[in-house]
């Protein structure tokens, strides 16, 4: 009997053209296209987070390459591999993160998240697979060269497309997905700045190593110019600093390369003049923006008409969150992808006096600091040790006597990949990059390890499957496991992706409530997530409010109300089961109970109050739950509970318009207007710069019939906060009562700018213009929004004003600071 019954004979194997080499070639081809096209890849008319689309694209490509490579191993007579310490350390970090996720109390968010965010264990696993497969595929110079060629094409397409959109308008090349010039094929605008900085560094490293042709020099100069242009437009302060320091280091290297850095008996190094010129230009431009970035940023962005200001929790605020988390679980932290939960529980109450009082930040000031909060000391230190081991690899690589002697091309690849990886990993310390930047960082790390493996002799582990057939059996089992696990994970992520696509379509294009509910149900069936169930519950809550507004409901209306209420309660409870750490789910359940008459049974009151107390315990600094609780209590005539909750809300946030307005309405209903006016005036003496107190006084004075004094109070509120839309709205009502129609319309049109979706406001303006306005009856909620100056999309939070607090840090210098946070009407 032959020694090996599982593998063909060696003679036949070597002649097999459809064997190992062909399968590995296909695997490398897929890998190169996946990573090379990643910066410009997106799917038109798929309205979900761009990062999730890119992540899914990478998962499909990497797993396909992994399966092909696994199958190709079965065509070999022996398998050689090595396990670099850096690779082992990264997988150790992944295992620690998984342990943290399993013990976090919210496994779904920690492992999968909503869209497989960069903080999830699922994304960490993807990075580990990419790192592993990059080390294997990077052993051939031809594969690396092809990857760089495809990446150059992607870079040129990315820069050219943004230049065209900048010149021709944001609608050009938008494919229905992008609405402003600050939207990018790559991800966030700051990700584009990081990518531009990477392109600059790679260009400088390459031009000083290679004697380029005239055409290549022109192309490199154009790429360098465009990268500097976009970096200037985004004006990401930290990128300028890092690029400036790296380029200065390269310039100093070029100046000393031909003198004391030259080895004994070594010929002179060739240093192209283009390298000196390009590097010097980058150094000058970088330090000009480092010194005068605020002034230049505003001027450039006034010309480009782009105002992009991303904000993050400051270093101090992040450290405070980490300290609070460690008081409960220092070893494994709060759990991956759960920084927002920690932020809600432990943020400084001072944040309530800013525009970010209701913002749940998904991460701290950087990716690495966030790991210390989410995965604890164990996960954070494991990642830091991984980075340190990579630095040690770089040290050994560039001080190895073998590399320069071996091949100049390998040295160039090692130089470019190592310093690019260092640059990108540095950005993870001070920022939370998106999908593309994180994947590029891990790919560059893998390529550096490949160069190290080729250049520094290491002993490989060899498995001879011809002479020891039991190894062949084990290898087959391992390949089978890889195929099954990869296919299962791909199937799981595909369902999650399709669920998000369907959800986005439901929100964007559903023509009726019934259709939207059916689409949300389909998303829920694909991937169980509290988001989809909660949205279905909100649809029923809206229907209940509609039924309550009917003056004389029929028997059918009553039956529909009861059935809808039961469905809504069940869905809210289901959302809680799916995510018991989300306070919104408890507030939603409390809202359903709050619609029932509390006089029927005390149990309803207990359930309502218990739900809101649970929401408050998960988000103790947020006053919005107290106001919602007070609104429901006031609707039922329970003014004592409403006053108590409003008092708690105002104590947390003394400029909370919704709370003060509702308190004023309760004072009016209880005939306590005069006393409330006196109290409000006394509070104004203590808080003379609080615009919401003047707004409250104006509402009370209006009810008391003192129209002129009320108008003065509203004007004072507007003077303190020019964006105070509710003060303008009530001032307009005051003008209408006085017959000053034109002045009223002027105020309402300013309010309309920040309330484009308010159909009641638009109808009101039209009725005033037609002379058919009959007045409005104030309810328990403020009639308009005061302007959305903070917006969160995915993990990126942007603001229209520079934060006036040290708890939040602005990353870009593109918005001119305004005195007191007030924007003039001309702006």
mmCIF file of N, CA and C in Angstrom, residues 231-294:
data_model
loop_
_atom_site.group_PDB
_atom_site.id
_atom_site.type_symbol
_atom_site.label_atom_id
_atom_site.label_comp_id
_atom_site.label_asym_id
_atom_site.label_seq_id
_atom_site.Cartn_x
_atom_site.Cartn_y
_atom_site.Cartn_z
ATOM 1 N N UNK A 231 -6.062 68.169 1.886
ATOM 2 C CA UNK A 231 -5.681 68.257 3.288
ATOM 3 C C UNK A 231 -5.888 69.677 3.810
ATOM 4 N N UNK A 232 -5.646 70.673 2.948
ATOM 5 C CA UNK A 232 -5.874 72.064 3.330
ATOM 6 C C UNK A 232 -7.365 72.354 3.501
ATOM 7 N N UNK A 233 -8.193 71.763 2.632
ATOM 8 C CA UNK A 233 -9.644 71.989 2.721
ATOM 9 C C UNK A 233 -10.215 71.347 3.985
ATOM 10 N N UNK A 234 -9.820 70.095 4.247
ATOM 11 C CA UNK A 234 -10.294 69.419 5.455
ATOM 12 C C UNK A 234 -9.657 70.041 6.692
ATOM 13 N N UNK A 235 -8.367 70.385 6.581
ATOM 14 C CA UNK A 235 -7.620 71.068 7.644
ATOM 15 C C UNK A 235 -7.687 70.304 8.965
ATOM 16 N N UNK A 236 -7.350 69.029 8.887
ATOM 17 C CA UNK A 236 -7.283 68.160 10.068
ATOM 18 C C UNK A 236 -5.962 68.462 10.770
ATOM 19 N N UNK A 237 -6.030 69.091 11.923
ATOM 20 C CA UNK A 237 -4.840 69.625 12.590
ATOM 21 C C UNK A 237 -3.789 68.560 12.858
ATOM 22 N N UNK A 238 -4.211 67.397 13.380
ATOM 23 C CA UNK A 238 -3.253 66.358 13.755
ATOM 24 C C UNK A 238 -2.545 65.802 12.534
ATOM 25 N N UNK A 239 -3.261 65.678 11.408
ATOM 26 C CA UNK A 239 -2.637 65.163 10.192
ATOM 27 C C UNK A 239 -1.537 66.109 9.729
ATOM 28 N N UNK A 240 -1.815 67.404 9.775
ATOM 29 C CA UNK A 240 -0.784 68.382 9.394
ATOM 30 C C UNK A 240 0.463 68.199 10.258
ATOM 31 N N UNK A 241 0.264 68.004 11.554
ATOM 32 C CA UNK A 241 1.395 67.860 12.469
ATOM 33 C C UNK A 241 2.212 66.611 12.142
ATOM 34 N N UNK A 242 1.517 65.479 11.956
ATOM 35 C CA UNK A 242 2.233 64.225 11.689
ATOM 36 C C UNK A 242 2.914 64.264 10.324
ATOM 37 N N UNK A 243 2.204 64.772 9.306
ATOM 38 C CA UNK A 243 2.800 64.883 7.974
ATOM 39 C C UNK A 243 4.004 65.817 8.004
ATOM 40 N N UNK A 244 3.881 66.921 8.732
ATOM 41 C CA UNK A 244 4.993 67.863 8.832
ATOM 42 C C UNK A 244 6.221 67.230 9.466
ATOM 43 N N UNK A 245 6.025 66.477 10.546
ATOM 44 C CA UNK A 245 7.157 65.842 11.223
ATOM 45 C C UNK A 245 7.780 64.741 10.368
ATOM 46 N N UNK A 246 6.936 63.932 9.713
ATOM 47 C CA UNK A 246 7.462 62.872 8.850
ATOM 48 C C UNK A 246 8.247 63.463 7.682
ATOM 49 N N UNK A 247 7.686 64.477 7.037
ATOM 50 C CA UNK A 247 8.365 65.078 5.881
ATOM 51 C C UNK A 247 9.661 65.764 6.299
ATOM 52 N N UNK A 248 9.674 66.373 7.488
ATOM 53 C CA UNK A 248 10.906 66.992 7.986
ATOM 54 C C UNK A 248 11.964 65.919 8.248
ATOM 55 N N UNK A 249 11.538 64.786 8.785
ATOM 56 C CA UNK A 249 12.466 63.682 9.017
ATOM 57 C C UNK A 249 13.050 63.185 7.690
ATOM 58 N N UNK A 250 12.196 63.062 6.660
ATOM 59 C CA UNK A 250 12.677 62.618 5.346
ATOM 60 C C UNK A 250 13.660 63.629 4.766
ATOM 61 N N UNK A 251 13.353 64.928 4.938
ATOM 62 C CA UNK A 251 14.245 65.973 4.417
ATOM 63 C C UNK A 251 15.606 65.908 5.105
ATOM 64 N N UNK A 252 15.623 65.740 6.415
ATOM 65 C CA UNK A 252 16.886 65.628 7.135
ATOM 66 C C UNK A 252 17.659 64.382 6.698
ATOM 67 N N UNK A 253 16.920 63.315 6.423
ATOM 68 C CA UNK A 253 17.562 62.095 5.937
ATOM 69 C C UNK A 253 18.211 62.329 4.578
ATOM 70 N N UNK A 254 17.507 63.025 3.698
ATOM 71 C CA UNK A 254 18.052 63.297 2.365
ATOM 72 C C UNK A 254 19.308 64.156 2.452
ATOM 73 N N UNK A 255 19.317 65.105 3.392
ATOM 74 C CA UNK A 255 20.470 65.997 3.529
ATOM 75 C C UNK A 255 21.705 65.266 4.061
ATOM 76 N N UNK A 256 21.489 64.226 4.849
ATOM 77 C CA UNK A 256 22.625 63.514 5.445
ATOM 78 C C UNK A 256 22.873 62.145 4.823
ATOM 79 N N UNK A 257 22.050 61.803 3.836
ATOM 80 C CA UNK A 257 22.140 60.475 3.233
ATOM 81 C C UNK A 257 23.488 60.239 2.556
ATOM 82 N N UNK A 258 24.045 61.280 1.962
ATOM 83 C CA UNK A 258 25.269 61.133 1.180
ATOM 84 C C UNK A 258 26.518 61.483 1.983
ATOM 85 N N UNK A 259 26.322 61.764 3.301
ATOM 86 C CA UNK A 259 27.481 62.136 4.117
ATOM 87 C C UNK A 259 27.717 61.088 5.201
ATOM 88 N N UNK A 260 27.329 61.384 6.427
ATOM 89 C CA UNK A 260 27.672 60.482 7.527
ATOM 90 C C UNK A 260 26.829 59.205 7.558
ATOM 91 N N UNK A 261 25.670 59.207 6.859
ATOM 92 C CA UNK A 261 24.869 57.988 6.813
ATOM 93 C C UNK A 261 25.428 56.952 5.832
ATOM 94 N N UNK A 262 26.325 57.390 4.963
ATOM 95 C CA UNK A 262 26.888 56.463 3.986
ATOM 96 C C UNK A 262 27.870 55.505 4.669
ATOM 97 N N UNK A 263 27.737 54.228 4.317
ATOM 98 C CA UNK A 263 28.617 53.231 4.903
ATOM 99 C C UNK A 263 30.025 53.337 4.316
ATOM 100 N N UNK A 264 30.952 52.785 5.054
ATOM 101 C CA UNK A 264 32.349 52.808 4.612
ATOM 102 C C UNK A 264 32.502 52.003 3.323
ATOM 103 N N UNK A 265 33.286 52.548 2.392
ATOM 104 C CA UNK A 265 33.535 51.907 1.088
ATOM 105 C C UNK A 265 32.276 51.784 0.243
ATOM 106 N N UNK A 266 31.249 52.609 0.556
ATOM 107 C CA UNK A 266 30.008 52.562 -0.203
ATOM 108 C C UNK A 266 29.977 53.756 -1.153
ATOM 109 N N UNK A 267 29.531 53.511 -2.377
ATOM 110 C CA UNK A 267 29.459 54.590 -3.357
ATOM 111 C C UNK A 267 28.404 55.605 -2.949
ATOM 112 N N UNK A 268 28.457 56.783 -3.548
ATOM 113 C CA UNK A 268 27.517 57.855 -3.222
ATOM 114 C C UNK A 268 26.096 57.457 -3.590
ATOM 115 N N UNK A 269 25.186 57.840 -2.701
ATOM 116 C CA UNK A 269 23.775 57.601 -2.967
ATOM 117 C C UNK A 269 23.263 58.643 -3.943
ATOM 118 N N UNK A 270 22.411 58.192 -4.843
ATOM 119 C CA UNK A 270 21.774 59.116 -5.763
ATOM 120 C C UNK A 270 20.522 59.697 -5.117
ATOM 121 N N UNK A 271 20.473 61.016 -4.988
ATOM 122 C CA UNK A 271 19.314 61.699 -4.415
ATOM 123 C C UNK A 271 18.716 62.606 -5.488
ATOM 124 N N UNK A 272 17.562 62.256 -6.061
ATOM 125 C CA UNK A 272 16.959 63.082 -7.109
ATOM 126 C C UNK A 272 16.611 64.476 -6.588
ATOM 127 N N UNK A 273 16.821 65.473 -7.459
ATOM 128 C CA UNK A 273 16.472 66.846 -7.067
ATOM 129 C C UNK A 273 14.978 66.980 -6.805
ATOM 130 N N UNK A 274 14.185 66.216 -7.545
ATOM 131 C CA UNK A 274 12.731 66.271 -7.345
ATOM 132 C C UNK A 274 12.366 65.894 -5.916
ATOM 133 N N UNK A 275 13.130 64.975 -5.327
ATOM 134 C CA UNK A 275 12.847 64.549 -3.952
ATOM 135 C C UNK A 275 13.063 65.714 -2.992
ATOM 136 N N UNK A 276 14.178 66.475 -3.188
ATOM 137 C CA UNK A 276 14.428 67.642 -2.337
ATOM 138 C C UNK A 276 13.313 68.677 -2.488
ATOM 139 N N UNK A 277 12.929 68.944 -3.729
ATOM 140 C CA UNK A 277 11.915 69.975 -3.987
ATOM 141 C C UNK A 277 10.569 69.584 -3.379
ATOM 142 N N UNK A 278 10.115 68.353 -3.639
ATOM 143 C CA UNK A 278 8.801 67.919 -3.150
ATOM 144 C C UNK A 278 8.779 67.852 -1.629
ATOM 145 N N UNK A 279 9.839 67.291 -1.054
ATOM 146 C CA UNK A 279 9.875 67.161 0.404
ATOM 147 C C UNK A 279 9.922 68.529 1.069
ATOM 148 N N UNK A 280 10.743 69.423 0.536
ATOM 149 C CA UNK A 280 10.815 70.769 1.085
ATOM 150 C C UNK A 280 9.492 71.502 0.997
ATOM 151 N N UNK A 281 8.798 71.340 -0.121
ATOM 152 C CA UNK A 281 7.493 71.990 -0.294
ATOM 153 C C UNK A 281 6.501 71.488 0.744
ATOM 154 N N UNK A 282 6.485 70.176 0.978
ATOM 155 C CA UNK A 282 5.560 69.607 1.966
ATOM 156 C C UNK A 282 5.888 70.112 3.366
ATOM 157 N N UNK A 283 7.185 70.202 3.682
ATOM 158 C CA UNK A 283 7.597 70.701 5.000
ATOM 159 C C UNK A 283 7.098 72.128 5.201
ATOM 160 N N UNK A 284 7.306 72.975 4.204
ATOM 161 C CA UNK A 284 6.907 74.386 4.313
ATOM 162 C C UNK A 284 5.395 74.512 4.467
ATOM 163 N N UNK A 285 4.649 73.849 3.567
ATOM 164 C CA UNK A 285 3.181 73.949 3.612
ATOM 165 C C UNK A 285 2.643 73.410 4.936
ATOM 166 N N UNK A 286 3.185 72.285 5.384
ATOM 167 C CA UNK A 286 2.707 71.678 6.632
ATOM 168 C C UNK A 286 2.889 72.620 7.810
ATOM 169 N N UNK A 287 4.065 73.200 7.942
ATOM 170 C CA UNK A 287 4.313 74.050 9.100
ATOM 171 C C UNK A 287 3.598 75.390 8.993
ATOM 172 N N UNK A 288 3.315 75.837 7.784
ATOM 173 C CA UNK A 288 2.474 77.030 7.635
ATOM 174 C C UNK A 288 1.084 76.756 8.195
ATOM 175 N N UNK A 289 0.522 75.582 7.905
ATOM 176 C CA UNK A 289 -0.806 75.244 8.415
ATOM 177 C C UNK A 289 -0.771 74.889 9.896
ATOM 178 N N UNK A 290 0.343 74.348 10.364
ATOM 179 C CA UNK A 290 0.458 74.073 11.802
ATOM 180 C C UNK A 290 0.427 75.379 12.584
ATOM 181 N N UNK A 291 1.090 76.382 12.062
ATOM 182 C CA UNK A 291 1.169 77.661 12.763
ATOM 183 C C UNK A 291 -0.082 78.508 12.543
ATOM 184 N N UNK A 292 -0.527 78.603 11.291
ATOM 185 C CA UNK A 292 -1.658 79.479 10.991
ATOM 186 C C UNK A 292 -2.867 78.757 10.450
ATOM 187 N N UNK A 293 -3.094 77.541 10.950
ATOM 188 C CA UNK A 293 -4.182 76.730 10.424
ATOM 189 C C UNK A 293 -5.556 77.323 10.611
ATOM 190 N N UNK A 294 -5.795 77.980 11.737
ATOM 191 C CA UNK A 294 -7.126 78.549 12.001
ATOM 192 C C UNK A 294 -7.476 79.615 10.975
#
